[in-house]
PDB file of C-alpha atoms and ligand atoms in Angstrom:
ATOM      1  CA  MET A   1      44.052 -26.671  13.536  1.00  0.00           C
ATOM      2  CA  SER A   2      45.987 -23.673  14.719  1.00  0.00           C
ATOM      3  CA  PHE A   3      44.355 -21.162  16.952  1.00  0.00           C
ATOM      4  CA  SER A   4      44.975 -17.483  16.557  1.00  0.00           C
ATOM      5  CA  LEU A   5      44.189 -15.362  19.561  1.00  0.00           C
ATOM      6  CA  SER A   6      44.011 -12.185  17.555  1.00  0.00           C
ATOM      7  CA  GLY A   7      41.692 -13.899  15.068  1.00  0.00           C
ATOM      8  CA  ALA A   8      39.448 -15.096  17.877  1.00  0.00           C
ATOM      9  CA  LEU A   9      39.429 -11.638  19.403  1.00  0.00           C
ATOM     10  CA  LYS A  10      38.542 -10.139  16.055  1.00  0.00           C
ATOM     11  CA  SER A  11      35.568 -12.455  15.645  1.00  0.00           C
ATOM     12  CA  LEU A  12      34.487 -11.696  19.168  1.00  0.00           C
ATOM     13  CA  THR A  13      34.709  -7.975  18.481  1.00  0.00           C
ATOM     14  CA  CYS A  14      32.748  -8.472  15.257  1.00  0.00           C
ATOM     15  CA  ALA A  15      30.082 -10.470  17.050  1.00  0.00           C
ATOM     16  CA  ALA A  16      29.866  -7.808  19.758  1.00  0.00           C
ATOM     17  CA  ALA A  17      29.661  -5.092  17.144  1.00  0.00           C
ATOM     18  CA  LEU A  18      26.873  -6.932  15.363  1.00  0.00           C
ATOM     19  CA  SER A  19      24.878  -7.623  18.471  1.00  0.00           C
ATOM     20  CA  CYS A  20      25.195  -4.129  19.860  1.00  0.00           C
ATOM     21  CA  CYS A  21      24.573  -2.192  16.681  1.00  0.00           C
ATOM     22  CA  ALA A  22      21.344  -2.597  14.803  1.00  0.00           C
ATOM     23  CA  ILE A  23      21.212  -3.864  11.236  1.00  0.00           C
ATOM     24  CA  SER A  24      23.621  -2.154   8.877  1.00  0.00           C
ATOM     25  CA  PHE A  25      22.051  -1.119   5.606  1.00  0.00           C
ATOM     26  CA  ALA A  26      23.618  -2.152   2.332  1.00  0.00           C
ATOM     27  CA  GLN A  27      24.847   0.683   0.164  1.00  0.00           C
ATOM     28  CA  ALA A  28      23.686  -0.984  -3.058  1.00  0.00           C
ATOM     29  CA  ASP A  29      22.717   0.953  -6.197  1.00  0.00           C
ATOM     30  CA  THR A  30      19.379  -0.815  -6.377  1.00  0.00           C
ATOM     31  CA  LEU A  31      16.528  -0.312  -3.958  1.00  0.00           C
ATOM     32  CA  ARG A  32      14.418  -3.403  -3.352  1.00  0.00           C
ATOM     33  CA  VAL A  33      10.907  -2.000  -3.031  1.00  0.00           C
ATOM     34  CA  GLY A  34       8.032  -4.250  -1.978  1.00  0.00           C
ATOM     35  CA  THR A  35       4.446  -3.965  -3.136  1.00  0.00           C
ATOM     36  CA  GLU A  36       1.276  -6.055  -3.422  1.00  0.00           C
ATOM     37  CA  ALA A  37       0.385  -5.858  -7.080  1.00  0.00           C
ATOM     38  CA  THR A  38      -3.369  -6.465  -7.207  1.00  0.00           C
ATOM     39  CA  PHE A  39      -4.272  -2.903  -6.280  1.00  0.00           C
ATOM     40  CA  ALA A  40      -4.999  -1.065  -9.522  1.00  0.00           C
ATOM     41  CA  PRO A  41      -4.384   1.714 -10.370  1.00  0.00           C
ATOM     42  CA  PHE A  42      -1.569   1.927  -7.785  1.00  0.00           C
ATOM     43  CA  GLU A  43       0.172  -1.401  -8.480  1.00  0.00           C
ATOM     44  CA  PHE A  44      -0.875  -4.216 -10.772  1.00  0.00           C
ATOM     45  CA  ALA A  45       0.380  -6.490 -13.527  1.00  0.00           C
ATOM     46  CA  ALA A  46       0.128  -5.133 -17.070  1.00  0.00           C
ATOM     47  CA  GLU A  47      -0.895  -7.474 -19.899  1.00  0.00           C
ATOM     48  CA  ASP A  48       2.753  -8.405 -20.531  1.00  0.00           C
ATOM     49  CA  GLY A  49       3.127  -9.330 -16.858  1.00  0.00           C
ATOM     50  CA  SER A  50       5.289  -6.327 -15.915  1.00  0.00           C
ATOM     51  CA  LEU A  51       4.289  -4.413 -12.788  1.00  0.00           C
ATOM     52  CA  THR A  52       2.878  -0.963 -13.367  1.00  0.00           C
ATOM     53  CA  GLY A  53       0.699   1.729 -11.785  1.00  0.00           C
ATOM     54  CA  PHE A  54       0.877   5.086 -10.029  1.00  0.00           C
ATOM     55  CA  ASP A  55       3.024   3.839  -7.123  1.00  0.00           C
ATOM     56  CA  VAL A  56       5.430   1.971  -9.399  1.00  0.00           C
ATOM     57  CA  GLU A  57       6.030   5.079 -11.524  1.00  0.00           C
ATOM     58  CA  ILE A  58       6.295   7.401  -8.507  1.00  0.00           C
ATOM     59  CA  MET A  59       8.908   5.101  -6.938  1.00  0.00           C
ATOM     60  CA  GLN A  60      10.881   4.843 -10.168  1.00  0.00           C
ATOM     61  CA  ALA A  61      10.830   8.637 -10.546  1.00  0.00           C
ATOM     62  CA  ILE A  62      12.032   9.090  -6.948  1.00  0.00           C
ATOM     63  CA  GLY A  63      14.789   6.502  -7.511  1.00  0.00           C
ATOM     64  CA  LYS A  64      15.959   8.389 -10.576  1.00  0.00           C
ATOM     65  CA  GLU A  65      16.180  11.662  -8.631  1.00  0.00           C
ATOM     66  CA  ILE A  66      18.198  10.160  -5.783  1.00  0.00           C
ATOM     67  CA  GLY A  67      20.452   7.948  -7.906  1.00  0.00           C
ATOM     68  CA  TYR A  68      19.030   4.462  -7.331  1.00  0.00           C
ATOM     69  CA  ASP A  69      17.645   1.791  -9.627  1.00  0.00           C
ATOM     70  CA  VAL A  70      14.352   0.451  -8.309  1.00  0.00           C
ATOM     71  CA  GLU A  71      13.500  -3.241  -8.241  1.00  0.00           C
ATOM     72  CA  ILE A  72       9.822  -3.820  -7.485  1.00  0.00           C
ATOM     73  CA  VAL A  73       9.201  -6.994  -5.483  1.00  0.00           C
ATOM     74  CA  ASN A  74       5.659  -8.408  -5.372  1.00  0.00           C
ATOM     75  CA  MET A  75       4.543 -10.080  -2.137  1.00  0.00           C
ATOM     76  CA  PRO A  76       1.444 -10.473   0.073  1.00  0.00           C
ATOM     77  CA  PHE A  77       0.345  -7.215   1.731  1.00  0.00           C
ATOM     78  CA  ASP A  78       0.682  -8.582   5.253  1.00  0.00           C
ATOM     79  CA  GLY A  79       4.260  -9.719   4.499  1.00  0.00           C
ATOM     80  CA  LEU A  80       5.519  -6.255   3.534  1.00  0.00           C
ATOM     81  CA  ILE A  81       6.189  -4.730   6.966  1.00  0.00           C
ATOM     82  CA  PRO A  82       7.850  -7.910   8.336  1.00  0.00           C
ATOM     83  CA  ALA A  83      10.114  -7.883   5.245  1.00  0.00           C
ATOM     84  CA  ILE A  84      11.239  -4.324   6.022  1.00  0.00           C
ATOM     85  CA  MET A  85      11.833  -5.187   9.672  1.00  0.00           C
ATOM     86  CA  THR A  86      14.112  -8.068   8.693  1.00  0.00           C
ATOM     87  CA  ALA A  87      15.860  -5.922   6.038  1.00  0.00           C
ATOM     88  CA  GLN A  88      14.758  -8.131   3.131  1.00  0.00           C
ATOM     89  CA  LEU A  89      13.321  -5.014   1.525  1.00  0.00           C
ATOM     90  CA  ASP A  90      14.637  -1.451   1.499  1.00  0.00           C
ATOM     91  CA  ALA A  91      11.234   0.187   1.097  1.00  0.00           C
ATOM     92  CA  ILE A  92       7.513  -0.400   0.544  1.00  0.00           C
ATOM     93  CA  ILE A  93       5.250   1.436  -1.881  1.00  0.00           C
ATOM     94  CA  ALA A  94       1.852  -0.246  -1.732  1.00  0.00           C
ATOM     95  CA  ALA A  95      -0.871   2.381  -1.279  1.00  0.00           C
ATOM     96  CA  MET A  96       0.044   1.870   2.370  1.00  0.00           C
ATOM     97  CA  SER A  97      -1.735   4.213   4.753  1.00  0.00           C
ATOM     98  CA  ILE A  98       0.324   5.883   7.444  1.00  0.00           C
ATOM     99  CA  THR A  99      -1.109   4.681  10.784  1.00  0.00           C
ATOM    100  CA  PRO A 100       0.202   5.101  14.361  1.00  0.00           C
ATOM    101  CA  GLU A 101       0.459   1.279  14.773  1.00  0.00           C
ATOM    102  CA  ARG A 102       2.516   0.852  11.598  1.00  0.00           C
ATOM    103  CA  ALA A 103       4.691   3.854  12.476  1.00  0.00           C
ATOM    104  CA  LYS A 104       5.941   1.903  15.516  1.00  0.00           C
ATOM    105  CA  ARG A 105       7.341  -0.777  13.196  1.00  0.00           C
ATOM    106  CA  VAL A 106       8.461   1.150  10.099  1.00  0.00           C
ATOM    107  CA  ALA A 107       9.367   4.727   9.208  1.00  0.00           C
ATOM    108  CA  PHE A 108       7.174   6.566   6.691  1.00  0.00           C
ATOM    109  CA  SER A 109       8.085   9.162   4.102  1.00  0.00           C
ATOM    110  CA  ASP A 110       6.158  12.385   3.821  1.00  0.00           C
ATOM    111  CA  PRO A 111       2.624  11.571   2.597  1.00  0.00           C
ATOM    112  CA  TYR A 112       2.385  11.217  -1.185  1.00  0.00           C
ATOM    113  CA  TYR A 113      -1.348  10.610  -1.725  1.00  0.00           C
ATOM    114  CA  THR A 114      -4.546  11.392   0.205  1.00  0.00           C
ATOM    115  CA  SER A 115      -7.064   8.575   0.314  1.00  0.00           C
ATOM    116  CA  GLY A 116      -9.958   7.188   2.349  1.00  0.00           C
ATOM    117  CA  LEU A 117     -12.180   4.131   2.613  1.00  0.00           C
ATOM    118  CA  SER A 118     -15.528   3.498   0.951  1.00  0.00           C
ATOM    119  CA  VAL A 119     -17.873   0.514   0.792  1.00  0.00           C
ATOM    120  CA  LEU A 120     -19.067  -1.443  -2.245  1.00  0.00           C
ATOM    121  CA  ILE A 121     -22.325  -3.383  -2.208  1.00  0.00           C
ATOM    122  CA  ARG A 122     -24.408  -5.284  -4.778  1.00  0.00           C
ATOM    123  CA  GLU A 123     -26.977  -3.051  -6.522  1.00  0.00           C
ATOM    124  CA  GLU A 124     -29.694  -5.619  -5.678  1.00  0.00           C
ATOM    125  CA  THR A 125     -29.225  -4.788  -1.951  1.00  0.00           C
ATOM    126  CA  ALA A 126     -29.162  -0.987  -2.372  1.00  0.00           C
ATOM    127  CA  ALA A 127     -32.600  -0.490  -0.756  1.00  0.00           C
ATOM    128  CA  LYS A 128     -31.622  -2.635   2.232  1.00  0.00           C
ATOM    129  CA  TYR A 129     -28.292  -0.833   2.773  1.00  0.00           C
ATOM    130  CA  PRO A 130     -28.774   2.877   2.040  1.00  0.00           C
ATOM    131  CA  LYS A 131     -25.770   3.839   4.189  1.00  0.00           C
ATOM    132  CA  VAL A 132     -22.721   2.280   5.787  1.00  0.00           C
ATOM    133  CA  ASP A 133     -24.362   2.030   9.221  1.00  0.00           C
ATOM    134  CA  SER A 134     -27.093  -0.210   7.834  1.00  0.00           C
ATOM    135  CA  LEU A 135     -24.405  -2.812   7.101  1.00  0.00           C
ATOM    136  CA  LYS A 136     -23.523  -3.149  10.801  1.00  0.00           C
ATOM    137  CA  GLY A 137     -23.326  -6.800  11.831  1.00  0.00           C
ATOM    138  CA  GLN A 138     -23.488  -8.024   8.199  1.00  0.00           C
ATOM    139  CA  PRO A 139     -20.724 -10.192   6.729  1.00  0.00           C
ATOM    140  CA  LEU A 140     -18.086  -7.965   5.096  1.00  0.00           C
ATOM    141  CA  CYS A 141     -15.176  -8.759   2.769  1.00  0.00           C
ATOM    142  CA  VAL A 142     -11.738  -7.153   2.919  1.00  0.00           C
ATOM    143  CA  GLN A 143      -8.090  -7.594   2.035  1.00  0.00           C
ATOM    144  CA  ILE A 144      -6.086  -9.026   4.918  1.00  0.00           C
ATOM    145  CA  GLY A 145      -4.023  -6.636   7.068  1.00  0.00           C
ATOM    146  CA  THR A 146      -5.493  -3.441   5.640  1.00  0.00           C
ATOM    147  CA  THR A 147      -7.141  -0.380   7.157  1.00  0.00           C
ATOM    148  CA  GLY A 148     -10.296  -1.612   5.391  1.00  0.00           C
ATOM    149  CA  ALA A 149     -10.053  -4.831   7.413  1.00  0.00           C
ATOM    150  CA  MET A 150      -9.721  -2.871  10.675  1.00  0.00           C
ATOM    151  CA  THR A 151     -12.721  -0.676   9.862  1.00  0.00           C
ATOM    152  CA  ALA A 152     -14.841  -3.656   8.780  1.00  0.00           C
ATOM    153  CA  GLU A 153     -14.047  -5.420  12.063  1.00  0.00           C
ATOM    154  CA  LYS A 154     -15.474  -2.412  13.954  1.00  0.00           C
ATOM    155  CA  LEU A 155     -18.681  -2.484  11.894  1.00  0.00           C
ATOM    156  CA  SER A 156     -19.198  -6.266  12.025  1.00  0.00           C
ATOM    157  CA  PRO A 157     -17.055  -7.803  14.765  1.00  0.00           C
ATOM    158  CA  GLY A 158     -16.253 -11.452  14.036  1.00  0.00           C
ATOM    159  CA  LYS A 159     -18.043 -11.339  10.674  1.00  0.00           C
ATOM    160  CA  VAL A 160     -15.231 -10.225   8.410  1.00  0.00           C
ATOM    161  CA  LYS A 161     -13.891 -12.448   5.622  1.00  0.00           C
ATOM    162  CA  ALA A 162     -10.296 -11.484   4.852  1.00  0.00           C
ATOM    163  CA  PHE A 163      -8.692 -12.365   1.508  1.00  0.00           C
ATOM    164  CA  ASN A 164      -5.094 -12.166   0.348  1.00  0.00           C
ATOM    165  CA  THR A 165      -6.013  -9.894  -2.539  1.00  0.00           C
ATOM    166  CA  GLU A 166      -8.646  -7.246  -3.164  1.00  0.00           C
ATOM    167  CA  PRO A 167      -9.991  -8.881  -6.383  1.00  0.00           C
ATOM    168  CA  GLU A 168     -10.862 -11.967  -4.322  1.00  0.00           C
ATOM    169  CA  ALA A 169     -12.865  -9.777  -1.924  1.00  0.00           C
ATOM    170  CA  PHE A 170     -14.714  -8.196  -4.896  1.00  0.00           C
ATOM    171  CA  MET A 171     -15.504 -11.660  -6.320  1.00  0.00           C
ATOM    172  CA  GLU A 172     -16.838 -12.874  -2.983  1.00  0.00           C
ATOM    173  CA  LEU A 173     -19.180  -9.859  -2.827  1.00  0.00           C
ATOM    174  CA  LYS A 174     -20.472 -10.686  -6.321  1.00  0.00           C
ATOM    175  CA  ALA A 175     -20.926 -14.331  -5.340  1.00  0.00           C
ATOM    176  CA  ARG A 176     -23.100 -13.176  -2.361  1.00  0.00           C
ATOM    177  CA  GLY A 177     -20.550 -14.483   0.131  1.00  0.00           C
ATOM    178  CA  CYS A 178     -20.674 -11.137   1.931  1.00  0.00           C
ATOM    179  CA  GLU A 179     -22.764  -7.953   1.835  1.00  0.00           C
ATOM    180  CA  GLY A 180     -20.062  -5.307   1.413  1.00  0.00           C
ATOM    181  CA  VAL A 181     -16.384  -4.711   0.649  1.00  0.00           C
ATOM    182  CA  VAL A 182     -14.542  -2.088   2.720  1.00  0.00           C
ATOM    183  CA  ASN A 183     -11.583  -0.809   0.745  1.00  0.00           C
ATOM    184  CA  ASP A 184      -9.631   2.261  -0.346  1.00  0.00           C
ATOM    185  CA  ARG A 185     -11.903   4.508  -2.410  1.00  0.00           C
ATOM    186  CA  PRO A 186      -9.589   5.100  -5.407  1.00  0.00           C
ATOM    187  CA  ILE A 187      -9.288   1.332  -5.910  1.00  0.00           C
ATOM    188  CA  ASN A 188     -13.064   0.893  -5.576  1.00  0.00           C
ATOM    189  CA  LEU A 189     -13.656   3.650  -8.149  1.00  0.00           C
ATOM    190  CA  TYR A 190     -11.118   2.166 -10.563  1.00  0.00           C
ATOM    191  CA  PHE A 191     -12.741  -1.258 -10.210  1.00  0.00           C
ATOM    192  CA  LEU A 192     -16.213   0.207 -10.910  1.00  0.00           C
ATOM    193  CA  ALA A 193     -14.967   2.183 -13.913  1.00  0.00           C
ATOM    194  CA  GLN A 194     -12.502  -0.244 -15.488  1.00  0.00           C
ATOM    195  CA  SER A 195     -13.474  -3.817 -14.713  1.00  0.00           C
ATOM    196  CA  ASN A 196     -16.178  -5.892 -16.422  1.00  0.00           C
ATOM    197  CA  ALA A 197     -16.360  -7.830 -13.172  1.00  0.00           C
ATOM    198  CA  SER A 198     -17.929  -4.809 -11.457  1.00  0.00           C
ATOM    199  CA  GLU A 199     -21.312  -5.224 -13.156  1.00  0.00           C
ATOM    200  CA  GLY A 200     -24.063  -5.172 -10.527  1.00  0.00           C
ATOM    201  CA  ILE A 201     -21.788  -3.519  -7.939  1.00  0.00           C
ATOM    202  CA  THR A 202     -22.198   0.025  -6.610  1.00  0.00           C
ATOM    203  CA  GLU A 203     -20.553   2.333  -4.071  1.00  0.00           C
ATOM    204  CA  LEU A 204     -22.204   3.739  -0.963  1.00  0.00           C
ATOM    205  CA  PRO A 205     -21.867   7.537  -1.013  1.00  0.00           C
ATOM    206  CA  GLU A 206     -19.796   7.912   2.173  1.00  0.00           C
ATOM    207  CA  ILE A 207     -16.072   8.275   2.716  1.00  0.00           C
ATOM    208  CA  LEU A 208     -15.269   6.562   5.997  1.00  0.00           C
ATOM    209  CA  THR A 209     -11.763   7.752   6.808  1.00  0.00           C
ATOM    210  CA  ALA A 210      -9.084  10.238   5.798  1.00  0.00           C
ATOM    211  CA  GLU A 211      -5.852   8.353   5.143  1.00  0.00           C
ATOM    212  CA  GLN A 212      -2.521   9.261   3.637  1.00  0.00           C
ATOM    213  CA  TYR A 213      -0.197   6.931   1.814  1.00  0.00           C
ATOM    214  CA  GLY A 214       3.494   6.887   2.697  1.00  0.00           C
ATOM    215  CA  ILE A 215       6.581   5.027   1.499  1.00  0.00           C
ATOM    216  CA  ALA A 216       7.852   2.837   4.333  1.00  0.00           C
ATOM    217  CA  THR A 217      11.486   2.168   5.224  1.00  0.00           C
ATOM    218  CA  HIS A 218      13.281   0.520   8.173  1.00  0.00           C
ATOM    219  CA  LEU A 219      12.731   2.448  11.419  1.00  0.00           C
ATOM    220  CA  HIS A 220      16.471   3.017  11.775  1.00  0.00           C
ATOM    221  CA  ASN A 221      17.331   3.778   8.152  1.00  0.00           C
ATOM    222  CA  LYS A 222      16.970   7.534   8.563  1.00  0.00           C
ATOM    223  CA  GLU A 223      19.274   8.133   5.638  1.00  0.00           C
ATOM    224  CA  LEU A 224      17.036   6.365   3.147  1.00  0.00           C
ATOM    225  CA  GLN A 225      13.912   7.964   4.615  1.00  0.00           C
ATOM    226  CA  ALA A 226      15.503  11.400   4.109  1.00  0.00           C
ATOM    227  CA  LYS A 227      16.595  10.571   0.548  1.00  0.00           C
ATOM    228  CA  ILE A 228      13.115   9.375  -0.404  1.00  0.00           C
ATOM    229  CA  ASN A 229      11.629  12.594   0.989  1.00  0.00           C
ATOM    230  CA  GLU A 230      14.171  14.566  -1.001  1.00  0.00           C
ATOM    231  CA  GLY A 231      13.252  12.662  -4.202  1.00  0.00           C
ATOM    232  CA  LEU A 232       9.540  13.120  -3.541  1.00  0.00           C
ATOM    233  CA  ALA A 233       9.991  16.874  -3.041  1.00  0.00           C
ATOM    234  CA  LYS A 234      11.956  17.076  -6.295  1.00  0.00           C
ATOM    235  CA  ILE A 235       9.390  15.215  -8.417  1.00  0.00           C
ATOM    236  CA  ARG A 236       6.671  17.429  -6.961  1.00  0.00           C
ATOM    237  CA  ALA A 237       8.660  20.558  -7.815  1.00  0.00           C
ATOM    238  CA  ASN A 238       9.667  19.528 -11.361  1.00  0.00           C
ATOM    239  CA  GLY A 239       6.221  18.422 -12.574  1.00  0.00           C
ATOM    240  CA  THR A 240       6.950  14.673 -12.743  1.00  0.00           C
ATOM    241  CA  TYR A 241       4.500  13.899  -9.923  1.00  0.00           C
ATOM    242  CA  ASP A 242       1.722  15.801 -11.716  1.00  0.00           C
ATOM    243  CA  LYS A 243       2.379  13.993 -14.999  1.00  0.00           C
ATOM    244  CA  ILE A 244       2.182  10.591 -13.341  1.00  0.00           C
ATOM    245  CA  TYR A 245      -0.932  11.666 -11.441  1.00  0.00           C
ATOM    246  CA  GLN A 246      -2.673  12.815 -14.628  1.00  0.00           C
ATOM    247  CA  LYS A 247      -1.783   9.580 -16.375  1.00  0.00           C
ATOM    248  CA  TRP A 248      -3.365   7.359 -13.745  1.00  0.00           C
ATOM    249  CA  PHE A 249      -6.203   9.509 -12.438  1.00  0.00           C
ATOM    250  CA  LYS A 250      -6.927  11.772 -15.428  1.00  0.00           C
ATOM    251  CA  LEU A 251      -7.844  14.547 -13.006  1.00  0.00           C
ATOM    252  CA  ALA A 252      -6.332  17.736 -11.740  1.00  0.00           C
ATOM    253  CA  PRO A 253      -3.932  16.749  -8.964  1.00  0.00           C
ATOM    254  CA  THR A 254      -5.895  18.154  -6.054  1.00  0.00           C
ATOM    255  CA  ASP A 255      -5.613  15.334  -3.493  1.00  0.00           C
ATOM    256  CA  LYS A 256      -1.992  14.470  -3.815  1.00  0.00           C
ATOM    257  CA  GLU A 257      -0.389  15.590  -0.537  1.00  0.00           C
TER     258      GLU A 257
HETATM  259  N1  LIG B   1      -4.433   1.723   2.248  1.00  0.00           N
HETATM  260  C1  LIG B   1      -4.802   0.464   2.814  1.00  0.00           C
HETATM  261  C2  LIG B   1      -3.854   0.135   3.939  1.00  0.00           C
HETATM  262  O1  LIG B   1      -2.835   0.736   4.043  1.00  0.00           O
HETATM  263  C3  LIG B   1      -4.809  -0.663   1.790  1.00  0.00           C
HETATM  264  C4  LIG B   1      -3.483  -0.915   1.149  1.00  0.00           C
HETATM  265  C5  LIG B   1      -3.446  -2.099   0.200  1.00  0.00           C
HETATM  266  O2  LIG B   1      -4.257  -3.003   0.257  1.00  0.00           O
HETATM  267  N2  LIG B   1      -2.483  -2.127  -0.665  1.00  0.00           N
HETATM  268  O3  LIG B   1      -4.123  -0.731   4.734  1.00  0.00           O
END
């Protein structure tokens, strides 16, 4: 085997370049966007199995404005941020709340939806739990890795059952495996209004937090973060955001920052 000094030097330079300079981001035409598709009406599987919802349509509309195709990739919620950090995904749209802890690991777009947490209980326990505080110390169900999980842990330390998906948490509440589900309010309301499985379930009349959803990208991919913000601003200005909002929430778009 012949040895080429210049070749060896080149590989060394390449290796040095790779180790010194963070991940380089592919300039593909398709954005790989991660979500966790059991979170209706933001992301869920339609009857034909295709992924749909407010987030899916917002991301596709943004992609169109900034010249990218969008491929939605379904994965567990707690796998989304690690997948951005290792550049397996370009972005996340998953009703993901912007939090200071997450903002250390990923970059967020401008907020695109204002949300908050509420608590579901079984109607049969309504007299026992008139408000959220009365649930303190009771077993609570949540989706793993969510702001709902963090809030539930404060209410009932060590007594929180975390599930991979929100529907599993709802089912456990129905099956009397816990006394409340702490979750994003728009998803709770959609479940109460749209699902037969919500019979016997009711919402406590308190909103626990003010949260804003953002689209996450790699901390160092400033270019993509800026493009997504540009696309978001455009769909807000040209009425596309409002159309999508009306379709999924059938309300005037008042809480859409
Ligand atoms: N908004 C919540 C969070 O960011 C829940 C998101 C979700 O379950 N998709 O933690």
